[in-house]
Coordinates of C-alpha atoms in Angstrom, one line a residue:
Chain J
M21 CA -0.1 0.2 0.1
S22 CA 1.0 3.1 -0.6
I23 CA 0.2 6.8 -0.5
D24 CA -0.1 9.2 -3.2
E25 CA 0.1 13.4 -2.9
T26 CA -3.9 12.9 -3.7
T27 CA -4.9 11.3 -0.6
A28 CA -1.9 12.7 1.6
A29 CA -4.1 16.0 0.8
R30 CA -7.4 14.6 2.0
V31 CA -5.8 13.2 5.0
A32 CA -4.7 16.5 6.0
K33 CA -7.7 18.0 5.2
L34 CA -9.9 15.5 8.0
A35 CA -7.4 16.3 10.7
R36 CA -8.1 20.5 9.5
I37 CA -3.6 20.1 9.5
K38 CA -2.9 23.3 6.9
V39 CA -1.1 21.6 4.5
E40 CA 0.6 24.0 1.3
D41 CA 0.9 21.7 -1.7
A42 CA 4.5 22.1 -1.9
A43 CA 5.0 20.5 1.6
L44 CA 2.9 17.5 0.1
P45 CA 5.9 15.6 -2.0
A46 CA 7.5 15.4 1.6
L47 CA 4.3 14.5 3.7
V48 CA 4.0 11.7 0.8
T49 CA 7.5 10.3 1.3
D50 CA 7.1 10.2 5.6
F51 CA 3.4 8.5 5.2
N52 CA 5.1 6.5 3.0
R53 CA 8.2 5.2 5.2
I54 CA 6.0 4.5 8.3
L55 CA 3.7 2.7 5.7
G56 CA 6.2 0.6 5.0
F57 CA 7.5 0.5 8.6
I58 CA 3.6 -0.9 9.1
E59 CA 4.0 -3.4 6.1
Q60 CA 6.9 -5.4 8.2
L61 CA 5.0 -5.1 11.5
N62 CA 2.3 -7.6 9.6
E63 CA 5.3 -9.6 8.7
V64 CA 5.0 -11.1 11.9
D65 CA 2.5 -14.1 12.4
I66 CA 0.8 -13.3 15.1
D67 CA -1.9 -15.7 15.0
G68 CA -4.0 -16.2 18.4
V69 CA -1.7 -13.2 20.4
E70 CA -4.0 -10.6 22.6
P71 CA -3.2 -8.0 21.7
M72 CA -1.7 -5.9 25.1
T73 CA -3.3 -2.3 25.8
S74 CA -1.3 -2.0 29.1
V75 CA 2.1 -3.4 30.3
T76 CA 1.1 -3.7 33.4
P77 CA -2.3 -5.6 34.0
Q78 CA -5.5 -3.5 35.3
R79 CA -8.4 -3.2 34.8
L80 CA -10.5 0.1 33.4
K81 CA -10.5 2.5 36.3
R82 CA -14.8 3.3 37.0
R83 CA -16.4 6.3 39.0
D84 CA -19.5 6.4 40.9
D85 CA -22.4 7.9 39.2
V86 CA -21.8 10.7 41.2
V87 CA -22.6 14.4 39.6
T88 CA -18.8 15.7 41.5
D89 CA -17.9 18.6 38.0
G90 CA -18.9 21.1 36.4
N91 CA -20.6 24.8 37.3
Q92 CA -17.5 26.0 35.6
Q93 CA -18.5 27.5 33.2
D94 CA -16.4 30.6 33.7
K95 CA -13.5 28.4 33.1
I96 CA -15.1 26.3 30.0
L97 CA -15.4 29.6 27.9
S98 CA -12.2 30.9 29.2
N99 CA -10.0 30.5 26.3
A100 CA -12.5 31.2 23.3
P101 CA -12.2 33.2 20.8
D102 CA -15.4 34.5 21.1
A103 CA -18.0 34.1 24.1
R104 CA -21.2 35.2 24.5
E105 CA -24.7 34.8 27.0
G106 CA -22.6 32.1 27.9
F107 CA -22.3 29.8 24.0
F108 CA -18.9 29.4 22.3
A109 CA -20.2 31.9 19.6
V110 CA -18.3 30.6 16.3
P111 CA -18.6 30.8 12.9
K112 CA -22.1 30.0 11.5
V113 CA -22.3 26.4 10.8
M114 CA -25.3 25.4 9.0
E115 CA -26.9 22.0 7.3
Chain V
M21 CA -43.0 -17.4 29.3
L22 CA -44.3 -15.7 25.9
D23 CA -47.0 -18.1 25.4
L24 CA -49.1 -15.2 22.9
T25 CA -48.9 -16.0 19.2
Y26 CA -48.8 -13.0 16.1
D27 CA -49.5 -14.0 12.3
L28 CA -47.1 -12.2 10.5
P29 CA -47.8 -9.1 9.8
K30 CA -48.7 -7.9 6.3
I31 CA -45.8 -5.8 4.1
K32 CA -46.3 -2.3 3.0
T33 CA -45.8 -2.2 -0.9
I34 CA -45.6 1.2 -2.7
A35 CA -46.8 1.2 -6.7
G36 CA -44.3 2.6 -8.8
A37 CA -45.5 3.3 -11.7
K38 CA -43.7 0.7 -13.1
H39 CA -43.6 -2.6 -9.7
D40 CA -45.0 -2.4 -6.8
W41 CA -41.4 -2.0 -3.9
E42 CA -41.5 -3.0 -0.8
L43 CA -39.8 -1.5 1.7
V44 CA -37.0 -3.0 4.5
I45 CA -36.1 -0.6 7.2
G46 CA -33.3 -1.0 10.0
M47 CA -32.8 1.4 12.8
E48 CA -30.3 2.7 14.4
V49 CA -31.7 4.1 18.1
H50 CA -29.9 6.4 20.4
A51 CA -31.5 6.3 24.2
Q52 CA -29.9 8.5 26.6
I53 CA -28.9 6.6 29.2
S54 CA -31.0 7.7 32.7
S55 CA -26.9 8.5 34.2
S56 CA -27.0 11.1 37.1
A57 CA -23.2 12.4 35.2
K58 CA -22.2 11.5 31.9
L59 CA -20.3 8.4 30.4
F60 CA -16.7 9.0 31.6
S61 CA -16.4 12.7 33.5
G62 CA -18.4 13.8 36.9
A63 CA -20.8 16.0 34.9
S64 CA -24.0 16.3 35.3
T65 CA -26.5 15.0 33.1
K66 CA -29.0 17.3 33.8
F67 CA -31.7 18.9 31.0
G68 CA -32.2 22.3 30.9
A69 CA -29.4 23.4 32.7
E70 CA -27.9 27.2 31.9
P71 CA -25.3 26.6 28.6
N72 CA -22.0 25.5 29.4
S73 CA -22.2 25.0 33.3
N74 CA -23.2 20.4 32.7
V75 CA -19.3 20.0 31.7
A76 CA -16.0 19.3 32.9
F77 CA -12.6 19.9 31.9
V78 CA -12.4 16.4 30.1
D79 CA -15.7 17.1 28.2
A80 CA -14.7 20.3 27.0
A81 CA -11.6 17.9 25.2
M82 CA -8.7 20.3 27.9
P83 CA -5.3 18.7 27.6
G84 CA -4.6 16.4 29.9
M85 CA -8.0 15.4 30.7
L86 CA -8.7 11.7 30.8
P87 CA -12.2 9.8 30.6
V88 CA -12.8 7.7 33.3
I89 CA -16.3 5.4 32.9
N90 CA -19.4 6.1 35.0
E91 CA -20.0 2.4 36.5
Y92 CA -23.7 3.3 36.5
C93 CA -23.7 3.6 32.3
I94 CA -22.0 0.4 31.3
E95 CA -24.9 -1.4 34.3
Q96 CA -27.3 0.6 32.4
A97 CA -26.3 -1.0 28.5
V98 CA -26.2 -4.4 30.3
R99 CA -28.8 -4.5 31.5
T100 CA -31.0 -3.6 28.5
G101 CA -29.0 -5.4 26.5
L102 CA -30.8 -8.3 28.7
G103 CA -34.3 -6.8 28.3
L104 CA -33.6 -7.2 25.1
K105 CA -33.0 -11.1 25.3
A106 CA -29.7 -10.1 23.6
Q107 CA -25.5 -11.6 23.8
I108 CA -24.0 -10.0 26.9
N109 CA -19.8 -9.0 26.0
L110 CA -17.8 -9.9 28.7
K111 CA -15.4 -8.0 27.0
S112 CA -15.5 -4.7 25.1
A113 CA -13.6 -1.9 23.7
F114 CA -13.8 1.9 23.1
D115 CA -12.7 3.2 19.9
R116 CA -12.2 7.2 18.7
K117 CA -14.9 7.6 16.1
N118 CA -12.8 11.3 14.2
Y119 CA -15.0 14.1 12.1
F120 CA -14.5 17.7 13.2
Y121 CA -17.7 20.1 14.6
P122 CA -17.6 22.3 16.5
D123 CA -19.8 20.7 19.2
L124 CA -17.5 17.8 19.5
P125 CA -15.0 19.5 21.3
Q126 CA -12.5 15.9 20.8
G127 CA -13.0 16.2 17.4
Y128 CA -13.3 12.6 18.0
Q129 CA -16.9 10.8 19.1
I130 CA -16.0 7.6 22.0
S131 CA -17.5 4.6 21.3
Q132 CA -17.5 1.2 20.5
L133 CA -17.4 0.0 17.0
Y134 CA -15.5 -3.2 16.5
E135 CA -16.8 -4.3 20.6
P136 CA -19.1 -3.3 21.7
I137 CA -20.6 -4.7 24.5
V138 CA -23.9 -5.6 24.2
G139 CA -24.2 -8.2 21.4
E140 CA -27.9 -10.1 19.4
G141 CA -30.7 -9.3 21.4
E142 CA -34.4 -9.4 19.2
V143 CA -38.5 -7.6 20.0
L144 CA -41.3 -8.5 19.4
V145 CA -42.9 -5.8 17.6
E146 CA -46.7 -5.5 17.6
L147 CA -49.1 -3.5 14.8
G148 CA -52.1 -3.4 17.2
D149 CA -54.3 -5.8 15.1
G150 CA -53.7 -9.3 16.7
T151 CA -49.7 -9.1 14.0
A152 CA -46.8 -8.8 15.2
R153 CA -42.7 -8.9 14.3
L154 CA -39.8 -9.9 15.9
V155 CA -36.8 -8.1 14.8
R156 CA -33.4 -8.4 15.3
I157 CA -31.5 -6.9 17.0
E158 CA -27.7 -6.2 16.0
R159 CA -26.0 -4.7 18.9
I160 CA -25.9 -1.9 21.3
H161 CA -23.1 -0.2 22.4
M162 CA -21.9 2.7 24.2
E163 CA -20.5 6.6 23.3
Q164 CA -21.2 9.9 23.6
D165 CA -23.3 12.6 22.6
A166 CA -22.8 15.6 21.9
G167 CA -23.1 19.2 22.5
K168 CA -25.8 21.2 21.0
S169 CA -25.3 24.3 18.2
I170 CA -28.0 26.4 17.5
H171 CA -27.5 28.7 14.3
D172 CA -31.2 31.5 15.2
M173 CA -29.4 33.7 18.0
D174 CA -27.7 35.3 15.6
P175 CA -26.8 35.8 11.4
T176 CA -23.3 35.2 11.5
M177 CA -22.7 32.8 14.4
S178 CA -23.9 30.2 15.3
F179 CA -24.3 29.2 19.6
V180 CA -22.1 26.0 20.6
D181 CA -22.9 24.7 24.2
L182 CA -21.5 21.6 25.7
N183 CA -23.8 20.3 27.9
R184 CA -24.6 17.4 26.1
T185 CA -21.4 16.9 25.3
G186 CA -20.2 13.3 27.2
V187 CA -23.6 12.2 28.0
A188 CA -24.4 8.6 27.6
L189 CA -26.2 7.3 24.8
M190 CA -26.6 3.3 24.4
E191 CA -26.6 3.3 20.6
I192 CA -29.5 0.3 19.8
V193 CA -29.1 -0.7 16.7
S194 CA -31.5 -3.3 14.1
R195 CA -31.3 -5.2 12.2
P196 CA -33.8 -4.5 8.8
D197 CA -36.5 -6.7 9.2
I198 CA -38.9 -4.0 9.7
R199 CA -41.6 -3.3 6.5
G200 CA -43.5 -0.3 6.5
P201 CA -43.1 2.7 8.1
E202 CA -46.4 1.7 10.8
E203 CA -44.0 -1.2 11.3
A204 CA -40.8 1.6 12.3
A205 CA -43.7 3.7 14.4
A206 CA -44.1 0.9 16.1
Y207 CA -40.6 -0.3 16.8
L208 CA -39.6 2.3 17.7
A209 CA -42.5 2.6 20.5
K210 CA -41.9 -0.9 21.7
M211 CA -38.1 0.1 22.3
R212 CA -39.3 3.7 24.3
Q213 CA -41.5 0.9 26.6
I214 CA -38.7 -1.6 27.1
L215 CA -36.4 1.1 28.3
R216 CA -38.9 3.2 30.1
Y217 CA -40.3 -0.6 32.2
L218 CA -35.8 -1.0 32.5
G219 CA -35.6 2.1 33.2
T220 CA -32.0 2.6 31.9
C221 CA -33.3 5.4 29.6
D222 CA -36.3 7.6 30.5
G223 CA -37.7 8.2 26.5
N224 CA -38.3 12.0 26.6
M225 CA -38.2 11.5 23.2
Q226 CA -39.0 15.6 22.5
N227 CA -35.8 16.4 25.3
G228 CA -33.3 14.3 22.5
N229 CA -32.9 11.3 25.3
L230 CA -34.6 9.0 22.7
R231 CA -33.7 9.2 18.3
A232 CA -33.0 7.3 16.0
D233 CA -31.7 7.5 12.4
V234 CA -33.3 5.1 9.4
N235 CA -32.0 3.2 7.2
V236 CA -34.3 2.9 4.5
S237 CA -34.3 1.0 1.3
I238 CA -36.6 -0.3 -1.2
C239 CA -36.9 -3.5 -2.9
L240 CA -38.7 -5.8 -5.3
P241 CA -40.8 -8.3 -3.9
G242 CA -39.3 -11.5 -3.0
Q243 CA -36.0 -10.1 -2.9
F244 CA -35.7 -9.6 0.8
E245 CA -37.0 -13.9 1.3
K246 CA -33.4 -14.0 -0.5
Y247 CA -31.7 -11.4 1.9
M248 CA -33.4 -13.8 4.7
E249 CA -32.0 -17.2 3.3
T250 CA -28.2 -15.8 2.7
Q251 CA -28.1 -12.9 5.1
D252 CA -27.4 -11.0 1.7
F253 CA -27.7 -7.6 1.2
A254 CA -26.4 -7.7 -2.7
H255 CA -30.2 -8.9 -2.4
L256 CA -31.2 -5.0 -1.3
G257 CA -31.6 -1.9 -2.4
T258 CA -29.0 0.7 -1.3
R259 CA -30.4 2.1 1.7
C260 CA -30.4 5.7 2.8
E261 CA -29.7 7.1 6.1
I262 CA -32.4 9.3 7.5
K263 CA -30.4 11.3 10.8
N264 CA -31.7 11.9 14.6
M265 CA -35.7 11.8 13.8
N266 CA -37.5 12.2 17.2
S267 CA -41.5 11.8 16.5
M268 CA -43.3 9.0 15.6
R269 CA -45.1 10.6 13.1
F270 CA -42.2 12.4 11.3
I271 CA -40.8 8.9 11.7
Q272 CA -43.8 7.9 9.3
Q273 CA -44.0 10.3 7.0
A274 CA -40.4 10.7 6.0
I275 CA -39.9 7.1 5.7
D276 CA -42.7 7.1 2.9
V277 CA -41.5 9.8 1.5
E278 CA -38.0 8.4 0.7
A279 CA -39.4 5.8 -0.3
R280 CA -41.3 7.3 -3.1
R281 CA -37.8 9.1 -4.0
Q282 CA -35.9 6.1 -4.4
I283 CA -38.7 4.4 -6.2
A284 CA -38.9 7.4 -9.2
I285 CA -35.4 7.3 -9.0
L286 CA -35.1 3.3 -10.0
E287 CA -37.9 3.9 -12.4
S288 CA -36.3 6.6 -13.7
G289 CA -32.8 4.0 -15.0
G290 CA -31.0 6.3 -12.0
T291 CA -28.9 4.9 -9.4
V292 CA -29.8 5.7 -5.5
D293 CA -26.6 7.4 -3.6
Q294 CA -25.9 6.1 -0.6
E295 CA -26.0 9.2 1.4
T296 CA -27.0 10.3 4.6
R297 CA -30.3 12.6 4.8
L298 CA -32.8 15.3 6.4
Y299 CA -36.2 14.9 6.6
D300 CA -37.8 17.9 6.6
P301 CA -41.2 18.0 8.3
D302 CA -42.7 21.3 6.3
K303 CA -41.4 20.8 3.0
G304 CA -42.2 16.9 3.3
E305 CA -39.2 15.8 2.1
T306 CA -35.5 14.5 2.4
R307 CA -32.7 16.3 1.2
S308 CA -28.7 15.3 0.5
M309 CA -26.6 16.2 4.3
R310 CA -23.7 16.9 2.0
S311 CA -21.7 18.2 4.3
K312 CA -21.4 15.1 6.6
E313 CA -20.0 13.4 3.6
E314 CA -16.8 14.5 2.7
A315 CA -16.2 13.8 7.0
H316 CA -18.2 10.3 6.2
D317 CA -14.2 9.2 6.6
Y318 CA -14.9 8.5 10.2
R319 CA -11.6 7.2 10.7
Y320 CA -11.9 4.8 13.9
F321 CA -9.5 2.9 16.4
P322 CA -9.2 1.5 19.5
D323 CA -9.0 4.8 22.2
P324 CA -6.0 4.5 23.8
D325 CA -6.7 6.3 26.9
L326 CA -9.4 3.4 28.2
L327 CA -8.3 -0.2 28.4
P328 CA -10.6 -3.1 27.3
L329 CA -14.4 -2.9 29.5
E330 CA -13.8 -6.4 30.8
I331 CA -16.9 -7.5 32.9
E332 CA -17.7 -10.6 35.3
Q333 CA -19.8 -13.3 34.4
G334 CA -22.2 -12.7 38.4
W335 CA -22.4 -9.1 38.6
V336 CA -24.1 -10.0 35.0
D337 CA -26.5 -12.5 36.6
D338 CA -26.3 -9.9 39.4
I339 CA -28.4 -7.6 37.0
A340 CA -30.3 -10.2 35.1
A341 CA -31.9 -10.7 38.6
S342 CA -32.9 -7.8 39.0
L343 CA -34.7 -7.4 35.7
P344 CA -38.2 -6.3 36.7
E345 CA -41.1 -7.9 34.4
L346 CA -41.0 -7.1 31.2
P347 CA -44.2 -5.6 29.1
D348 CA -44.5 -9.0 27.5
A349 CA -44.0 -11.2 30.2
K350 CA -46.5 -8.7 31.7
K351 CA -48.8 -8.4 29.4
S352 CA -48.8 -12.4 28.5
R353 CA -50.2 -12.7 32.5
F354 CA -52.9 -10.1 32.8
I355 CA -54.6 -12.0 29.5
N356 CA -54.5 -15.4 31.7
D357 CA -54.4 -14.2 35.1
F358 CA -57.4 -11.2 34.2
G359 CA -58.9 -12.9 31.8
L360 CA -58.6 -9.6 29.4
S361 CA -58.2 -9.3 25.6
D362 CA -55.0 -8.5 23.8
Y363 CA -56.1 -4.7 23.6
D364 CA -56.9 -4.7 27.3
A365 CA -54.1 -5.7 28.4
S366 CA -51.4 -3.4 25.7
V367 CA -53.7 -0.3 26.9
L368 CA -52.9 -1.0 30.8
T369 CA -49.0 -2.8 30.1
A370 CA -48.1 -0.1 28.4
D371 CA -46.2 1.5 30.9
V372 CA -45.0 0.2 34.1
E373 CA -47.5 3.4 36.4
S374 CA -50.6 1.9 35.1
A375 CA -49.7 -1.6 35.2
G376 CA -49.0 -1.2 39.0
Y377 CA -52.4 0.7 39.4
F378 CA -54.4 -1.6 37.4
E379 CA -52.9 -4.6 39.6
A380 CA -53.8 -3.1 42.6
V381 CA -57.6 -2.5 41.1
A382 CA -58.1 -6.2 39.5
Q383 CA -55.9 -8.1 43.1
G384 CA -58.9 -9.9 45.1
R385 CA -61.2 -8.3 42.0
D386 CA -63.1 -8.8 39.1
G387 CA -59.9 -8.2 37.0
K388 CA -62.4 -8.2 33.5
L389 CA -64.5 -5.5 35.6
A390 CA -61.2 -3.2 37.4
A391 CA -59.5 -3.0 33.8
N392 CA -62.9 -1.6 31.7
W393 CA -62.7 0.6 34.8
V394 CA -58.7 1.8 34.7
I395 CA -58.9 1.9 30.7
N396 CA -62.3 3.7 30.7
E397 CA -63.8 5.7 33.5
L398 CA -59.9 6.3 35.3
F399 CA -57.9 6.9 31.4
G400 CA -61.2 9.3 30.1
R401 CA -61.1 11.1 33.2
L402 CA -57.1 11.6 33.6
K403 CA -56.6 12.5 29.5
K404 CA -59.4 14.7 29.6
E405 CA -57.3 16.7 33.0
G406 CA -54.2 16.5 31.3
H407 CA -53.4 14.1 34.8
D408 CA -51.5 11.2 34.9
I409 CA -51.4 7.9 36.6
T410 CA -49.5 8.8 39.0
D411 CA -50.8 12.0 39.9
S412 CA -54.0 10.6 39.8
P413 CA -57.0 11.7 42.3
V414 CA -58.9 8.1 43.2
S415 CA -56.2 5.9 44.3
P416 CA -56.4 1.8 43.2
Q417 CA -57.9 1.8 46.9
Q418 CA -60.4 3.9 46.0
L419 CA -61.5 2.7 43.1
G420 CA -60.7 -0.8 44.0
G421 CA -63.7 -0.3 46.8
I422 CA -66.0 1.4 43.9
I423 CA -65.7 -2.3 41.6
E424 CA -66.5 -4.1 45.3
L425 CA -69.6 -2.3 45.6
I426 CA -71.0 -3.1 42.3
T427 CA -70.0 -6.7 42.3
K428 CA -71.5 -7.3 45.5
G429 CA -75.1 -5.6 43.9
D430 CA -74.9 -2.7 45.9
I431 CA -74.8 -0.1 43.8
S432 CA -76.1 -0.5 40.0
G433 CA -73.3 0.1 37.2
K434 CA -74.6 3.7 36.4
I435 CA -74.5 5.1 40.5
A436 CA -71.2 4.0 40.3
K437 CA -70.4 6.5 37.8
D438 CA -71.8 9.0 40.0
L439 CA -70.1 7.8 43.1
F440 CA -66.5 8.0 40.7
E441 CA -67.5 11.1 39.7
I442 CA -67.7 11.8 43.4
V443 CA -64.4 9.9 44.3
Y444 CA -62.7 11.2 41.4
S445 CA -63.1 15.9 42.6
E446 CA -64.0 15.5 46.5
G447 CA -62.2 11.8 47.3
G448 CA -63.5 9.6 50.2
D449 CA -63.7 5.9 51.1
P450 CA -66.8 5.0 48.2
A451 CA -68.5 2.5 50.9
D452 CA -69.1 5.6 52.9
I453 CA -70.5 8.3 50.9
V454 CA -72.8 5.0 49.6
E455 CA -73.8 5.3 52.8
A456 CA -73.7 9.0 53.7
R457 CA -76.1 9.6 51.0
G458 CA -78.3 6.3 50.8
M459 CA -76.8 5.8 46.9
K460 CA -77.7 1.9 47.5
Q461 CA -79.4 0.4 44.5
V462 CA -82.9 -0.3 46.5
T463 CA -82.5 -4.7 46.1
D464 CA -86.0 -4.8 48.5
T465 CA -88.6 -5.9 45.8
G466 CA -91.4 -4.8 48.7
A467 CA -90.0 -1.0 47.4
I468 CA -89.9 -1.8 44.5
E469 CA -93.4 -3.2 43.7
A470 CA -94.5 -0.5 45.5
A471 CA -92.7 1.9 42.9
V472 CA -94.2 0.0 39.8
D473 CA -98.0 -0.5 41.3
K474 CA -98.0 3.1 41.2
V475 CA -96.2 3.9 38.4
I476 CA -98.9 1.6 36.9
A477 CA -101.7 3.1 38.8
D478 CA -101.0 6.9 37.8
N479 CA -100.6 6.0 34.2
P480 CA -103.5 3.0 32.8
A481 CA -103.8 5.1 29.6
Q482 CA -99.9 3.9 28.7
V483 CA -100.8 0.6 30.2
E484 CA -103.2 0.2 27.6
K485 CA -101.0 0.9 25.3
A486 CA -98.5 -1.4 26.7
R487 CA -100.2 -4.7 27.1
A488 CA -101.2 -4.4 23.5
N489 CA -97.3 -3.2 22.6
P490 CA -95.4 -4.9 25.0
K491 CA -91.8 -3.2 23.7
L492 CA -93.8 -0.2 25.6
A493 CA -93.0 -2.2 28.7
G494 CA -89.2 -0.2 29.2
W495 CA -91.6 3.1 29.4
F496 CA -92.1 2.1 32.8
V497 CA -89.4 0.7 33.8
G498 CA -87.4 4.8 33.0
Q499 CA -90.6 6.0 35.4
V500 CA -89.7 3.2 37.8
M501 CA -86.3 4.7 37.8
K502 CA -86.9 8.3 37.4
A503 CA -89.2 7.7 40.5
T504 CA -85.9 5.3 43.2
G505 CA -83.5 8.2 42.0
G506 CA -81.8 5.5 40.1
K507 CA -81.4 2.9 42.6
A508 CA -83.7 0.2 41.7
N509 CA -82.1 -2.8 40.7
P510 CA -82.8 -2.1 36.3
K511 CA -83.3 -6.4 36.7
A512 CA -85.6 -6.6 39.4
V513 CA -87.7 -4.0 38.3
N514 CA -87.9 -5.3 34.9
E515 CA -88.9 -8.6 36.3
L516 CA -91.8 -6.6 37.9
V517 CA -93.3 -4.3 35.8
S518 CA -93.3 -7.9 32.7
K519 CA -95.1 -9.2 35.5
K520 CA -97.6 -6.2 36.4
L521 CA -98.3 -5.7 33.5
A522 CA -99.1 -9.2 32.0
G523 CA -101.3 -9.4 35.2

């Protein structure tokens, strides 16, 4: 599998990362190197091997169903470039 | 347990210009889990709060924040799975569904694509005409809800409220076993009923706590059967997904117009594109959500912030042991134990509260009579005044008391209605009211006889006519009832009037 410039541009767009056309060839080379490495990993036979999800055996931590957070509208909005009447205000997005 | 049997509903067909077409519908129901806190944060889920006040830093996706799962939400998903007779997966995992939208600050939704917590189940959907369809459930997974964007507060800006961001949802995915608009609405109604019985979702559609994406495709007769045989989707048409429906009525309309749109395309030689569409109830049409198409490449991958979710069989067994009696079982029991009709049993088991009320009235009394009174008198009256069964002014004990008085023959059906009215508006013990206000039915033959004699003596002309035409005897019965204030036992009056007129 290899990636061309169109695919690289699409991936960048989906990730909302601005990439100038001039930067695409280098990006394609990087992507293809990464994919090449993954293809190499794919050669290892992992039949019947459970994916390792943690280096130490542990159980997913749970919380109780209790309200312990929130009521901090000012803090939530403090980094917003624009906030009005308690809302984040963003350029119009409409279906 | 369930011994109700139903015929299969007739498949709805829509006549095109060239063929008859059948509908094939699958639904994804999004049910908000009835938890106090969110799926991965300690912020409240309360509806209608000040904008952005129920938001933790996790929900706002502040850098470095990590999700910690709410155990109660896991329990509710398992409970729902058990209620739908579904397989519970002791190991499930969370994935990221990546897309950008202002009301999703993380840039991804945490969901369970590859390993959902609940696998295959089923739900029996009754259509109310003695038919029902068994709809297969494919899976249930947990996921985060997104925030809310408001577009009409400013001409150039959209306003975003993250209160809903991160609230726990269950997505309940059906197989495409639903075959018409009415079936789709009935499916959602049944799902809502089961969720409310289980207590895992409040089913409030107006607030968006229960909503559905509806997948619609059309096919020629015979194709669906081929699909069922092989489970190969190639036998079915291309589907379109109508997003975010939260009204039973609009769901039916949307399915109908979408099916007709697809028929028109196919019959004119075109092809249906698989896409997401939005139903516009004002225009009565569905339209493509083109902006969603671009973002449709979700690039799912396992969420590295969350370990796989492992639960123990013992815990699942404990939840199973705590399940309430579910609608199908309750309905079946009402039919068998109280001799109710399928219809009455359906009405009474529509929600847990009504069923509980009825049972309290019917216990140790005449079940059918109790059903009549609860459905016709009580529900009718409550509806008229906009009351709910939970705030009924008449308690089950009071209504039960009225029914006992009828059964004992102390009051007639007509007086019982007056009595119900008094109990409804003034309260009090029915037996005491009957005693205090002299409403008891007169069964004393001597007293009734005297009244009959008096009416006959006072109306010689009518007597002549009635002797010639026995049908006119009813007039005398009416006069006697009037004279006794409706308290005479109608059966006794009838007998006496016939006897006296004959003699």
